[in-house]
């Protein structure tokens, strides 16, 4: 006879209890001992970590929190607080876990100082490692760079594929890998949710299977200004083929009358803004020529791509194209385009890498992650409040007054890191930031780049 694990029986009993309409559901607040016991079974659960820290704060036992939260399987001596806000590829969830614990112990750290002299970020110097001598290496070679490279800004990444099927295959393999990698590094994975969110923003989430390929697509590319896709980044998709107009028309009709339409023009190219009331769809779409359609989720990035296609910026200056750089052409001479073994091609230029590690993006992302931590903590506080009182909170102040939050978010030591404000969402179960949006989909850094910081 197979024995059912005791914890499974408990979970089954709770499920039956909450599924039964005849049983009154009364709020049952956590106790610190209960929360601590549950955290031992799920030491990487950031919500449980929050509950433990907040309950310890109530009982004046905050000094015990680091030892309780540090208990990890295989890591008896602590969690190794090595998270770096300026790490290029550090996951946002890993950073938030550390920031949350720091904030709970000493909310927000040091409050913003008044009348502090500001420094122009444009005067800060990023990494100065020299590039290879691309012009010399290229010499007289004239490789085929393809059309997509000339549609993309020189400082954006480029991922191009022979077909939508090849792109889907690549992202499927990528999801399998990232599911494993993220689970190992962060304790959980959000790659599939990230892909669905991006598709939803672009209005491409529920396309019928095989729809795009039936129109004879000759290639598809993806580009953007940074790699912070899981938190929220600008993404522009470009599709080439003789019938892309029919594809665009078909996709446009899928939203029916639910989407709001707004026309615009940039560098002589007309575009359409499609958006839903709930913000899940936020797409900018254009068909600059009979064989090219593109759509993106960020207007500044979308305009950069339109400028690159047009060959000129809004002020009439020549637009710098990736495909025209000696760097890209040289690499393409080593990796010829169109060979049978190439299903797709991903390229991160020197200019893109410099932007990723440069002061503008680094400092903007740092502020954004601090706000992200506050947004996640607001969500945890709302859930804790509902557990204790059986209803959503009325305000951020009520969260603090009922001791479900370490203070009022947006004030004092919990002040917004970039001068913005916080509020509760429409359902009062999560937070909304005036500058960076929501924790589920942060506003792209490109739209909120800092210009000045303190010394």
mmCIF file of C-alpha atoms in Angstrom, residues 84-274:
data_model
loop_
_atom_site.group_PDB
_atom_site.id
_atom_site.type_symbol
_atom_site.label_atom_id
_atom_site.label_comp_id
_atom_site.label_asym_id
_atom_site.label_seq_id
_atom_site.Cartn_x
_atom_site.Cartn_y
_atom_site.Cartn_z
ATOM 1 C CA UNK A 84 24.817 43.078 -7.451
ATOM 2 C CA UNK A 85 22.427 45.781 -8.613
ATOM 3 C CA UNK A 86 24.854 46.555 -11.411
ATOM 4 C CA UNK A 87 25.285 42.961 -12.608
ATOM 5 C CA UNK A 88 24.598 42.804 -16.347
ATOM 6 C CA UNK A 89 22.678 39.537 -16.348
ATOM 7 C CA UNK A 90 21.602 39.163 -12.708
ATOM 8 C CA UNK A 91 17.958 38.099 -12.566
ATOM 9 C CA UNK A 92 15.500 40.663 -11.226
ATOM 10 C CA UNK A 93 13.895 38.089 -8.925
ATOM 11 C CA UNK A 94 17.223 37.262 -7.293
ATOM 12 C CA UNK A 95 17.944 40.948 -6.789
ATOM 13 C CA UNK A 96 14.466 41.581 -5.394
ATOM 14 C CA UNK A 97 14.886 38.834 -2.813
ATOM 15 C CA UNK A 98 17.982 40.508 -1.393
ATOM 16 C CA UNK A 99 16.557 44.018 -1.652
ATOM 17 C CA UNK A 100 13.411 42.938 0.169
ATOM 18 C CA UNK A 101 15.341 41.534 3.112
ATOM 19 C CA UNK A 102 17.504 44.659 3.286
ATOM 20 C CA UNK A 103 14.423 46.889 3.138
ATOM 21 C CA UNK A 104 12.585 44.932 5.836
ATOM 22 C CA UNK A 105 15.553 45.221 8.169
ATOM 23 C CA UNK A 106 16.130 48.921 7.499
ATOM 24 C CA UNK A 107 13.367 50.206 5.166
ATOM 25 C CA UNK A 108 14.854 51.722 2.052
ATOM 26 C CA UNK A 109 18.294 52.411 3.506
ATOM 27 C CA UNK A 110 19.180 56.099 3.430
ATOM 28 C CA UNK A 111 16.348 58.561 2.679
ATOM 29 C CA UNK A 112 16.811 60.842 -0.345
ATOM 30 C CA UNK A 113 18.848 63.889 0.586
ATOM 31 C CA UNK A 114 17.593 67.333 -0.324
ATOM 32 C CA UNK A 115 19.581 69.905 -2.298
ATOM 33 C CA UNK A 116 22.326 67.484 -3.338
ATOM 34 C CA UNK A 117 24.314 68.587 -6.417
ATOM 35 C CA UNK A 118 23.457 66.580 -9.540
ATOM 36 C CA UNK A 119 25.783 65.144 -12.158
ATOM 37 C CA UNK A 120 24.960 64.997 -15.867
ATOM 38 C CA UNK A 121 25.078 61.303 -16.851
ATOM 39 C CA UNK A 122 26.315 62.316 -20.302
ATOM 40 C CA UNK A 123 29.575 63.363 -18.614
ATOM 41 C CA UNK A 124 30.125 59.943 -17.030
ATOM 42 C CA UNK A 125 32.555 57.671 -18.849
ATOM 43 C CA UNK A 126 31.641 54.042 -19.448
ATOM 44 C CA UNK A 127 34.021 51.160 -20.247
ATOM 45 C CA UNK A 128 36.704 52.254 -22.710
ATOM 46 C CA UNK A 129 37.876 48.895 -24.070
ATOM 47 C CA UNK A 130 38.894 49.400 -27.689
ATOM 48 C CA UNK A 131 37.081 47.596 -30.507
ATOM 49 C CA UNK A 132 38.861 45.494 -33.113
ATOM 50 C CA UNK A 133 40.070 47.357 -36.226
ATOM 51 C CA UNK A 134 36.945 46.403 -38.169
ATOM 52 C CA UNK A 135 37.681 48.436 -41.300
ATOM 53 C CA UNK A 136 41.126 46.870 -41.639
ATOM 54 C CA UNK A 137 39.773 43.376 -41.013
ATOM 55 C CA UNK A 138 36.981 43.861 -43.544
ATOM 56 C CA UNK A 139 39.260 45.090 -46.297
ATOM 57 C CA UNK A 140 37.669 44.740 -49.719
ATOM 58 C CA UNK A 141 35.187 42.051 -48.679
ATOM 59 C CA UNK A 142 31.565 42.726 -49.632
ATOM 60 C CA UNK A 143 29.426 40.141 -47.812
ATOM 61 C CA UNK A 144 25.659 39.830 -48.072
ATOM 62 C CA UNK A 145 24.258 41.298 -44.858
ATOM 63 C CA UNK A 146 20.597 40.842 -45.815
ATOM 64 C CA UNK A 147 17.792 43.382 -45.512
ATOM 65 C CA UNK A 148 17.073 43.139 -41.781
ATOM 66 C CA UNK A 149 20.512 44.432 -40.747
ATOM 67 C CA UNK A 150 19.727 47.671 -42.579
ATOM 68 C CA UNK A 151 16.414 48.059 -40.746
ATOM 69 C CA UNK A 152 18.024 47.911 -37.288
ATOM 70 C CA UNK A 153 19.905 50.689 -35.409
ATOM 71 C CA UNK A 154 23.614 50.053 -34.985
ATOM 72 C CA UNK A 155 23.319 49.936 -31.175
ATOM 73 C CA UNK A 156 20.361 47.485 -31.009
ATOM 74 C CA UNK A 157 20.570 43.685 -30.932
ATOM 75 C CA UNK A 158 19.433 41.742 -33.986
ATOM 76 C CA UNK A 159 17.938 38.248 -34.074
ATOM 77 C CA UNK A 160 16.840 37.180 -37.559
ATOM 78 C CA UNK A 161 15.335 33.887 -38.760
ATOM 79 C CA UNK A 162 14.436 32.325 -42.089
ATOM 80 C CA UNK A 163 10.817 31.850 -41.053
ATOM 81 C CA UNK A 164 8.398 32.242 -38.180
ATOM 82 C CA UNK A 165 8.693 28.490 -37.693
ATOM 83 C CA UNK A 166 12.447 28.790 -37.139
ATOM 84 C CA UNK A 167 11.886 31.634 -34.676
ATOM 85 C CA UNK A 168 9.290 29.562 -32.812
ATOM 86 C CA UNK A 169 11.632 26.578 -32.719
ATOM 87 C CA UNK A 170 14.446 28.750 -31.361
ATOM 88 C CA UNK A 171 12.294 30.302 -28.648
ATOM 89 C CA UNK A 172 10.933 26.866 -27.723
ATOM 90 C CA UNK A 173 14.454 25.524 -27.263
ATOM 91 C CA UNK A 174 15.319 28.745 -25.440
ATOM 92 C CA UNK A 175 12.401 28.255 -23.068
ATOM 93 C CA UNK A 176 13.479 24.703 -22.292
ATOM 94 C CA UNK A 177 17.000 25.899 -21.529
ATOM 95 C CA UNK A 178 15.936 29.013 -19.616
ATOM 96 C CA UNK A 179 13.387 27.036 -17.583
ATOM 97 C CA UNK A 180 16.252 24.859 -16.361
ATOM 98 C CA UNK A 181 18.765 27.695 -15.979
ATOM 99 C CA UNK A 182 16.367 30.055 -14.197
ATOM 100 C CA UNK A 183 15.190 27.286 -11.890
ATOM 101 C CA UNK A 184 18.798 26.551 -10.947
ATOM 102 C CA UNK A 185 19.786 30.211 -10.485
ATOM 103 C CA UNK A 186 16.612 31.844 -9.207
ATOM 104 C CA UNK A 187 14.437 29.026 -7.888
ATOM 105 C CA UNK A 188 11.709 29.700 -10.429
ATOM 106 C CA UNK A 189 11.194 30.446 -14.117
ATOM 107 C CA UNK A 190 9.257 33.183 -15.883
ATOM 108 C CA UNK A 191 10.439 32.642 -19.461
ATOM 109 C CA UNK A 192 7.121 31.324 -20.775
ATOM 110 C CA UNK A 193 5.211 34.114 -19.046
ATOM 111 C CA UNK A 194 7.658 36.618 -20.522
ATOM 112 C CA UNK A 195 7.046 35.354 -24.068
ATOM 113 C CA UNK A 196 3.271 35.424 -23.584
ATOM 114 C CA UNK A 197 3.419 38.959 -22.175
ATOM 115 C CA UNK A 198 5.460 40.230 -25.124
ATOM 116 C CA UNK A 199 3.160 38.530 -27.628
ATOM 117 C CA UNK A 200 0.158 40.031 -25.865
ATOM 118 C CA UNK A 201 1.661 43.524 -25.934
ATOM 119 C CA UNK A 202 2.299 43.171 -29.668
ATOM 120 C CA UNK A 203 -1.204 41.810 -30.301
ATOM 121 C CA UNK A 204 0.201 38.457 -31.418
ATOM 122 C CA UNK A 205 -0.723 36.187 -28.492
ATOM 123 C CA UNK A 206 -3.527 34.101 -29.991
ATOM 124 C CA UNK A 207 -2.601 33.877 -33.656
ATOM 125 C CA UNK A 208 -4.034 30.758 -35.354
ATOM 126 C CA UNK A 209 -1.423 28.054 -35.889
ATOM 127 C CA UNK A 210 0.428 28.490 -39.172
ATOM 128 C CA UNK A 211 -1.338 31.753 -40.044
ATOM 129 C CA UNK A 212 1.796 33.788 -40.743
ATOM 130 C CA UNK A 213 3.670 31.113 -42.691
ATOM 131 C CA UNK A 214 0.682 30.603 -45.003
ATOM 132 C CA UNK A 215 1.345 34.051 -46.438
ATOM 133 C CA UNK A 216 4.794 33.156 -47.766
ATOM 134 C CA UNK A 217 6.937 34.897 -45.162
ATOM 135 C CA UNK A 218 10.579 35.183 -46.286
ATOM 136 C CA UNK A 219 12.066 36.093 -42.938
ATOM 137 C CA UNK A 220 11.403 37.488 -39.472
ATOM 138 C CA UNK A 221 13.604 39.515 -37.117
ATOM 139 C CA UNK A 222 13.465 40.787 -33.540
ATOM 140 C CA UNK A 223 15.355 43.804 -32.221
ATOM 141 C CA UNK A 224 15.549 45.988 -29.117
ATOM 142 C CA UNK A 225 17.750 48.300 -27.059
ATOM 143 C CA UNK A 226 18.456 46.022 -24.070
ATOM 144 C CA UNK A 227 18.142 42.432 -22.838
ATOM 145 C CA UNK A 228 15.961 42.977 -19.751
ATOM 146 C CA UNK A 229 13.111 41.035 -21.332
ATOM 147 C CA UNK A 230 11.829 39.348 -18.190
ATOM 148 C CA UNK A 231 11.341 42.639 -16.317
ATOM 149 C CA UNK A 232 10.080 44.618 -19.305
ATOM 150 C CA UNK A 233 11.923 45.816 -22.404
ATOM 151 C CA UNK A 234 11.258 47.344 -25.802
ATOM 152 C CA UNK A 235 10.763 44.717 -28.517
ATOM 153 C CA UNK A 236 10.224 45.336 -32.229
ATOM 154 C CA UNK A 237 9.340 42.500 -34.622
ATOM 155 C CA UNK A 238 9.943 42.824 -38.385
ATOM 156 C CA UNK A 239 8.424 40.487 -40.992
ATOM 157 C CA UNK A 240 9.328 40.322 -44.704
ATOM 158 C CA UNK A 241 7.409 38.709 -47.553
ATOM 159 C CA UNK A 242 5.341 39.536 -50.641
ATOM 160 C CA UNK A 243 2.048 39.331 -48.720
ATOM 161 C CA UNK A 244 2.863 41.002 -45.399
ATOM 162 C CA UNK A 245 0.030 43.479 -45.977
ATOM 163 C CA UNK A 246 -2.450 40.609 -45.877
ATOM 164 C CA UNK A 247 -0.826 39.322 -42.677
ATOM 165 C CA UNK A 248 -1.090 42.764 -41.067
ATOM 166 C CA UNK A 249 -4.749 43.125 -42.109
ATOM 167 C CA UNK A 250 -5.608 39.684 -40.745
ATOM 168 C CA UNK A 251 -3.930 40.390 -37.403
ATOM 169 C CA UNK A 252 -5.595 43.817 -37.176
ATOM 170 C CA UNK A 253 -9.077 42.280 -37.441
ATOM 171 C CA UNK A 254 -8.422 39.818 -34.617
ATOM 172 C CA UNK A 255 -8.813 42.494 -31.940
ATOM 173 C CA UNK A 256 -12.252 43.440 -33.216
ATOM 174 C CA UNK A 257 -13.688 46.565 -31.655
ATOM 175 C CA UNK A 258 -11.981 45.972 -28.307
ATOM 176 C CA UNK A 259 -8.764 47.768 -29.270
ATOM 177 C CA UNK A 260 -8.386 51.517 -29.502
ATOM 178 C CA UNK A 261 -6.748 52.852 -32.676
ATOM 179 C CA UNK A 262 -4.642 55.979 -33.039
ATOM 180 C CA UNK A 263 -2.825 57.045 -36.217
ATOM 181 C CA UNK A 264 0.649 58.570 -36.297
ATOM 182 C CA UNK A 265 3.485 59.429 -38.672
ATOM 183 C CA UNK A 266 7.254 59.499 -38.185
ATOM 184 C CA UNK A 267 9.950 60.334 -40.782
ATOM 185 C CA UNK A 268 7.275 60.073 -43.439
ATOM 186 C CA UNK A 269 6.121 56.572 -42.436
ATOM 187 C CA UNK A 270 2.539 56.121 -41.219
ATOM 188 C CA UNK A 271 1.917 53.868 -38.224
ATOM 189 C CA UNK A 272 -0.993 52.707 -36.086
ATOM 190 C CA UNK A 273 -1.119 52.502 -32.292
ATOM 191 C CA UNK A 274 -3.289 49.636 -31.018
#
